Amino acid sequence: MIKKKITMLGAFAVGKTSLVQRFVNSIFSEKYQTTIGVKIDQKLVKIDDHLVTLMLWDLYGEDDFLKVKSSYLMGSSGYLLVADGTRAKTLEVAISLQKMAREVTQNAPFIFIINKTDLNDLWEIDTEAIDKLRKSGWEVLLTSAKENFRVEEAFDKLTKMMLQQK
Amino acid sequence: METNKNHSEGNLTDQDQLNSLRKLITGLGQKELERLQLLMTDPHEFSEEISELLPHAIRTLLSKGEITTDDLQPIIEETIQSSIQRNPRKLADILYPVMIPAIRKAVSEDIKKMLASVNASLESGFSIKRLKWRLQALFSKNSYAEIVLANSFVYHVSHVFLIHRDTGLLLHEERSAEAETLEANLVSAMLTAIRDFVKDSFKEKGSGTLEEIQVGSLNILIEQGPYAIVASVVEGQPPLDYRETLSETIEAVHYNHLNDLQQFEGETESFIHASRFLQNCLIQERKEKKGSVFPWPLFIIALLLLLSVIWIFYEKYNRQSEFNNFVKQLDETPGYHITQAKMRFNTYTISGLKDPEASPIDAIIDENNLQGKKIIYSLSPYASLDEGLVLNRAMRQLNPPDEVEMTYYQSGLLKLSGKATADWVYATSKQYQYILGVIKLDTSELNVSRENSFSEITTQNLSWIIPIIENYSFVFDVNVVSLDAEQQQQFDSLMSAAIFLADYNQLYNKKMAIFISTYTSRGGNTQANLDVANRRAAEFVNLFEEAGLTNELIDIQIVYAEDNEEQVPLRSVTFKVTEKTGDRI
């Protein structure tokens, strides 16, 4: 049995919890996040004949990345960096968080998710910025938790990356 | 000279050649050879040389697997043992800087744990359990504190988690048979998150780590190691040495799985072997055995209390029974009438009536073993009609001669028999009516010195005969004239006084006679009634005469009952002693 810790990182209200909820089918409870700043879920996935238990640490979203408890990131085998496509500012927060996460997790694999593709009309993050990130080596996925668009793919992809790194 | 030089040169050449040859073969110069020779000949130098190589050689051998730490262990142990035997102080000096802080820390930890346990016990406040502990302390050689500590071991370890320290991932879980299934992965992760949260939140207030989380009656004990954490879910207060068990467990896990932990990438399969260490932490059986021990001290105390209560009630019942018997016996004793009897603790109160002639109470008290008891009497005097007591009373008041025998009948009749002087009979005739319970006096069987001569009689007082004679009356049924057996006895008694009437007249120079008065019925034929009355009068005259009375001592008076002014019993015969006028009415 393989177990992996995945951390959800991103600014406030980018859809981290919705993504986890969509992936895990869990009943969302806010009380843990508001109490100690993290909610944890688990999901058993099968990747290339490997059964992997994913422990999903959904951190409370902070626009100020300095307020994010880095200790919750410790031991993460990978992380999902989430931004809101309708708020360009969340991209900046994500970039700052990635710098911190890179240090704490010692270059653990990550996927950058730009969520809320269902709100296309309000989209603020341009393709140029996304391409720039991809060129710098980031794995970027555009998702919609609301429409369950590429959510599972994001988690599966990250899991594969984590297993490959092993 | 030249030859010598050549020879000398030749020799030098040989030496050089030899050296060259030696260096060629061995690769060693003169100096190296000399050093080797020194090493071989000087053990000190040799050991110095070896000492530099030996540690490196051991490390190499270990890394190659040619020797193991197990091979070295006995040698090192024996060496240390030998060293301690030779000079223990030396090793103590070496270890001193390490041991003192370790001992201080261990003692501090133990005191902290003990205080925590005692505090937890004291916080439980007053309860039946604590009372039981106090009784246990009372009936055992242990102090109360020891009993409290011993009983603090109320626990049940339901789950033990082995958690990877950095990732918070569950490495292995053990749970007791009775425990419910938990989402162990989530619990482990949340425990790690809580630990991190606490650590982050209070990092400026100390360097300690989260060791315990209390959730209601559950305690989650956390023991941290460098790479893993053991978390134990305990219901109740764990024993003092349980923390030590957790420490030993985490140490054992690290010792046996160090590589797995250091290189942990999410694979938990290998940690199944840590199961045996975690199972050591599931120790609820010990408590269950302890709990099943029969509480002998409590049982004995309860039994003693029960026996005491029974004894108290038995004693009270006994005392009550004795007292009831005493009261009953007293009430049945002639001359006593008990109206109320109370027993309160050791004081008895008895109320009622007592005849002065009754026997003393002391004898009854002795009989009922009530000596020394505090008995308060409230007895009012009264006259009992008990035969014995009336006779006692009569004996005390009449003081009869020895020859007189007295018999008392419930009808109130005091019968005298035997022999008595006329004086005593006269006095008795006056006094008997003052004896409580005596209504009538019967002297018919009393012999009153009839054989006395007149000279003796004159010295006597005969005035007593008149009231005795006048005291008699006879009542008849309709048309009955003759006396029945009882009336005959009465008449005999009457005669015992009437016989002295002649002596009385002589003594006092009187002409006294007995007037026989007969009363008729009011109803019926008057003449017939008169005839019956006359016949009754004649009957008594005959009886008197037959008994020895002369005619002059008898007179007859017939009273017609039709005369309503006469308050006399109908059909009766009464007697008056008066001066005889000679005329009969």
mmCIF file of N, CA, C and O in Angstrom, chain A residues 1-5 32 35-36 38 40-42 53 55 57 69 71-72 74-77 166, chain B residues 166-171 183 185-186 189-190 192-194 196-197 200-201 265-269:
data_model
loop_
_atom_site.group_PDB
_atom_site.id
_atom_site.type_symbol
_atom_site.label_atom_id
_atom_site.label_comp_id
_atom_site.label_asym_id
_atom_site.label_seq_id
_atom_site.Cartn_x
_atom_site.Cartn_y
_atom_site.Cartn_z
ATOM 1 N N MET A 1 0.839 -1.204 0.000
ATOM 2 C CA MET A 1 0.000 0.000 0.000
ATOM 3 C C MET A 1 0.881 1.264 0.000
ATOM 4 O O MET A 1 1.798 1.371 0.797
ATOM 5 N N ILE A 2 0.585 2.158 -0.933
ATOM 6 C CA ILE A 2 1.328 3.422 -1.003
ATOM 7 C C ILE A 2 0.424 4.537 -0.524
ATOM 8 O O ILE A 2 -0.764 4.574 -0.856
ATOM 9 N N LYS A 3 0.998 5.401 0.269
ATOM 10 C CA LYS A 3 0.236 6.557 0.742
ATOM 11 C C LYS A 3 0.999 7.823 0.380
ATOM 12 O O LYS A 3 2.222 7.860 0.500
ATOM 13 N N LYS A 4 0.256 8.812 -0.025
ATOM 14 C CA LYS A 4 0.894 10.079 -0.396
ATOM 15 C C LYS A 4 0.120 11.252 0.181
ATOM 16 O O LYS A 4 -1.105 11.233 0.227
ATOM 17 N N LYS A 5 0.869 12.216 0.589
ATOM 18 C CA LYS A 5 0.244 13.438 1.104
ATOM 19 C C LYS A 5 0.248 14.498 0.004
ATOM 20 O O LYS A 5 1.299 14.799 -0.576
ATOM 21 N N TYR A 32 -13.227 22.320 10.523
ATOM 22 C CA TYR A 32 -11.804 22.042 10.724
ATOM 23 C C TYR A 32 -10.949 23.190 10.213
ATOM 24 O O TYR A 32 -10.009 23.622 10.843
ATOM 25 N N THR A 35 -11.030 26.125 12.361
ATOM 26 C CA THR A 35 -10.461 25.895 13.692
ATOM 27 C C THR A 35 -8.939 25.858 13.655
ATOM 28 O O THR A 35 -8.265 26.629 14.328
ATOM 29 N N ILE A 36 -8.406 24.962 12.846
ATOM 30 C CA ILE A 36 -6.942 24.848 12.834
ATOM 31 C C ILE A 36 -6.346 25.135 11.463
ATOM 32 O O ILE A 36 -5.157 24.999 11.253
ATOM 33 N N VAL A 38 -6.921 23.680 8.446
ATOM 34 C CA VAL A 38 -6.747 22.618 7.461
ATOM 35 C C VAL A 38 -7.890 21.620 7.577
ATOM 36 O O VAL A 38 -8.416 21.389 8.654
ATOM 37 N N ILE A 40 -8.796 17.662 6.145
ATOM 38 C CA ILE A 40 -8.100 16.536 5.527
ATOM 39 C C ILE A 40 -9.113 15.514 5.004
ATOM 40 O O ILE A 40 -10.067 15.175 5.684
ATOM 41 N N ASP A 41 -8.893 15.069 3.795
ATOM 42 C CA ASP A 41 -9.710 14.013 3.188
ATOM 43 C C ASP A 41 -8.796 12.943 2.635
ATOM 44 O O ASP A 41 -7.573 13.158 2.497
ATOM 45 N N GLN A 42 -9.375 11.807 2.359
ATOM 46 C CA GLN A 42 -8.563 10.758 1.745
ATOM 47 C C GLN A 42 -9.292 10.177 0.547
ATOM 48 O O GLN A 42 -10.517 10.199 0.480
ATOM 49 N N THR A 53 -3.231 5.570 -1.641
ATOM 50 C CA THR A 53 -4.125 6.345 -0.767
ATOM 51 C C THR A 53 -3.622 7.784 -0.725
ATOM 52 O O THR A 53 -2.488 8.041 -0.297
ATOM 53 N N MET A 55 -3.815 11.372 0.790
ATOM 54 C CA MET A 55 -4.271 12.174 1.928
ATOM 55 C C MET A 55 -4.248 13.631 1.471
ATOM 56 O O MET A 55 -3.178 14.187 1.198
ATOM 57 N N TRP A 57 -4.658 17.385 2.056
ATOM 58 C CA TRP A 57 -4.648 18.446 3.059
ATOM 59 C C TRP A 57 -5.115 19.741 2.381
ATOM 60 O O TRP A 57 -4.382 20.327 1.599
ATOM 61 N N LYS A 69 0.234 28.319 6.889
ATOM 62 C CA LYS A 69 1.076 27.558 7.816
ATOM 63 C C LYS A 69 1.947 26.584 7.020
ATOM 64 O O LYS A 69 1.460 25.587 6.485
ATOM 65 N N SER A 71 4.049 24.567 8.004
ATOM 66 C CA SER A 71 4.235 23.244 8.620
ATOM 67 C C SER A 71 3.264 22.225 8.045
ATOM 68 O O SER A 71 3.557 21.025 8.013
ATOM 69 N N TYR A 72 2.092 22.685 7.595
ATOM 70 C CA TYR A 72 1.137 21.761 6.988
ATOM 71 C C TYR A 72 1.635 21.207 5.655
ATOM 72 O O TYR A 72 1.156 20.190 5.172
ATOM 73 N N MET A 74 4.759 20.391 5.178
ATOM 74 C CA MET A 74 5.857 19.457 5.431
ATOM 75 C C MET A 74 5.435 18.035 5.110
ATOM 76 O O MET A 74 4.350 17.603 5.469
ATOM 77 N N GLY A 75 6.287 17.326 4.414
ATOM 78 C CA GLY A 75 6.017 15.928 4.119
ATOM 79 C C GLY A 75 5.117 15.709 2.927
ATOM 80 O O GLY A 75 4.762 14.561 2.637
ATOM 81 N N SER A 76 4.722 16.777 2.257
ATOM 82 C CA SER A 76 3.863 16.598 1.085
ATOM 83 C C SER A 76 4.668 15.988 -0.065
ATOM 84 O O SER A 76 5.781 16.428 -0.362
ATOM 85 N N SER A 77 4.080 14.989 -0.676
ATOM 86 C CA SER A 77 4.752 14.390 -1.838
ATOM 87 C C SER A 77 4.456 15.182 -3.095
ATOM 88 O O SER A 77 5.121 15.017 -4.114
ATOM 89 N N LYS A 166 9.339 9.019 -7.358
ATOM 90 C CA LYS A 166 9.851 7.980 -6.470
ATOM 91 C C LYS A 166 10.850 7.094 -7.230
ATOM 92 O O LYS A 166 11.892 6.740 -6.760
ATOM 93 N N ASP B 166 6.797 13.486 9.417
ATOM 94 C CA ASP B 166 6.737 14.641 8.516
ATOM 95 C C ASP B 166 5.461 14.671 7.682
ATOM 96 O O ASP B 166 4.842 15.715 7.503
ATOM 97 N N THR B 167 5.080 13.497 7.146
ATOM 98 C CA THR B 167 3.944 13.473 6.226
ATOM 99 C C THR B 167 2.605 13.330 6.937
ATOM 100 O O THR B 167 1.564 13.663 6.368
ATOM 101 N N GLY B 168 2.621 12.816 8.181
ATOM 102 C CA GLY B 168 1.371 12.573 8.882
ATOM 103 C C GLY B 168 0.664 11.343 8.357
ATOM 104 O O GLY B 168 -0.492 11.080 8.689
ATOM 105 N N LEU B 169 1.350 10.548 7.513
ATOM 106 C CA LEU B 169 0.722 9.346 6.942
ATOM 107 C C LEU B 169 0.772 8.204 7.949
ATOM 108 O O LEU B 169 1.762 8.042 8.670
ATOM 109 N N LEU B 170 -0.295 7.423 7.952
ATOM 110 C CA LEU B 170 -0.374 6.292 8.875
ATOM 111 C C LEU B 170 0.509 5.166 8.368
ATOM 112 O O LEU B 170 0.348 4.693 7.232
ATOM 113 N N LEU B 171 1.446 4.743 9.206
ATOM 114 C CA LEU B 171 2.342 3.660 8.811
ATOM 115 C C LEU B 171 1.763 2.311 9.210
ATOM 116 O O LEU B 171 1.824 1.354 8.453
ATOM 117 N N GLU B 183 -11.446 5.839 11.076
ATOM 118 C CA GLU B 183 -10.786 6.233 9.835
ATOM 119 C C GLU B 183 -9.346 6.565 10.212
ATOM 120 O O GLU B 183 -8.968 7.722 10.415
ATOM 121 N N ASN B 185 -6.479 6.607 8.775
ATOM 122 C CA ASN B 185 -5.677 7.517 7.949
ATOM 123 C C ASN B 185 -6.002 8.966 8.271
ATOM 124 O O ASN B 185 -5.112 9.808 8.419
ATOM 125 N N LEU B 186 -7.306 9.239 8.399
ATOM 126 C CA LEU B 186 -7.725 10.614 8.686
ATOM 127 C C LEU B 186 -7.329 11.031 10.088
ATOM 128 O O LEU B 186 -6.887 12.151 10.317
ATOM 129 N N ALA B 189 -3.684 11.818 10.160
ATOM 130 C CA ALA B 189 -3.400 13.104 9.514
ATOM 131 C C ALA B 189 -3.853 14.267 10.384
ATOM 132 O O ALA B 189 -3.142 15.265 10.540
ATOM 133 N N MET B 190 -5.062 14.108 10.957
ATOM 134 C CA MET B 190 -5.567 15.199 11.796
ATOM 135 C C MET B 190 -4.709 15.383 13.042
ATOM 136 O O MET B 190 -4.476 16.507 13.496
ATOM 137 N N THR B 192 -1.587 14.831 13.290
ATOM 138 C CA THR B 192 -0.374 15.526 12.835
ATOM 139 C C THR B 192 -0.672 17.009 12.630
ATOM 140 O O THR B 192 0.122 17.878 13.004
ATOM 141 N N ALA B 193 -1.839 17.280 12.026
ATOM 142 C CA ALA B 193 -2.204 18.678 11.793
ATOM 143 C C ALA B 193 -2.360 19.424 13.115
ATOM 144 O O ALA B 193 -1.882 20.552 13.269
ATOM 145 N N ILE B 194 -3.025 18.743 14.068
ATOM 146 C CA ILE B 194 -3.212 19.385 15.385
ATOM 147 C C ILE B 194 -1.863 19.616 16.054
ATOM 148 O O ILE B 194 -1.602 20.671 16.623
ATOM 149 N N ASP B 196 0.992 20.041 14.572
ATOM 150 C CA ASP B 196 1.660 21.158 13.884
ATOM 151 C C ASP B 196 1.031 22.487 14.275
ATOM 152 O O ASP B 196 1.730 23.491 14.470
ATOM 153 N N PHE B 197 -0.293 22.466 14.382
ATOM 154 C CA PHE B 197 -1.002 23.699 14.747
ATOM 155 C C PHE B 197 -0.566 24.182 16.136
ATOM 156 O O PHE B 197 -0.261 25.359 16.329
ATOM 157 N N ASP B 200 3.033 25.390 16.005
ATOM 158 C CA ASP B 200 3.143 26.713 15.374
ATOM 159 C C ASP B 200 2.580 27.808 16.275
ATOM 160 O O ASP B 200 3.139 28.890 16.400
ATOM 161 N N SER B 201 1.457 27.496 16.902
ATOM 162 C CA SER B 201 0.761 28.506 17.704
ATOM 163 C C SER B 201 1.530 28.884 18.955
ATOM 164 O O SER B 201 1.471 30.017 19.415
ATOM 165 N N GLU B 265 8.780 6.834 1.327
ATOM 166 C CA GLU B 265 8.212 7.524 0.159
ATOM 167 C C GLU B 265 6.731 7.220 0.022
ATOM 168 O O GLU B 265 6.177 7.344 -1.062
ATOM 169 N N GLY B 266 6.129 6.718 1.090
ATOM 170 C CA GLY B 266 4.704 6.430 1.029
ATOM 171 C C GLY B 266 4.400 4.941 1.086
ATOM 172 O O GLY B 266 3.243 4.534 1.210
ATOM 173 N N GLU B 267 5.430 4.114 0.984
ATOM 174 C CA GLU B 267 5.218 2.667 1.029
ATOM 175 C C GLU B 267 5.130 2.218 2.490
ATOM 176 O O GLU B 267 6.083 2.357 3.257
ATOM 177 N N THR B 268 3.989 1.649 2.896
ATOM 178 C CA THR B 268 3.779 1.319 4.314
ATOM 179 C C THR B 268 3.852 -0.181 4.584
ATOM 180 O O THR B 268 3.692 -0.616 5.717
ATOM 181 N N GLU B 269 4.063 -0.943 3.519
ATOM 182 C CA GLU B 269 4.018 -2.412 3.654
ATOM 183 C C GLU B 269 4.982 -2.930 4.719
ATOM 184 O O GLU B 269 4.643 -3.794 5.524
#
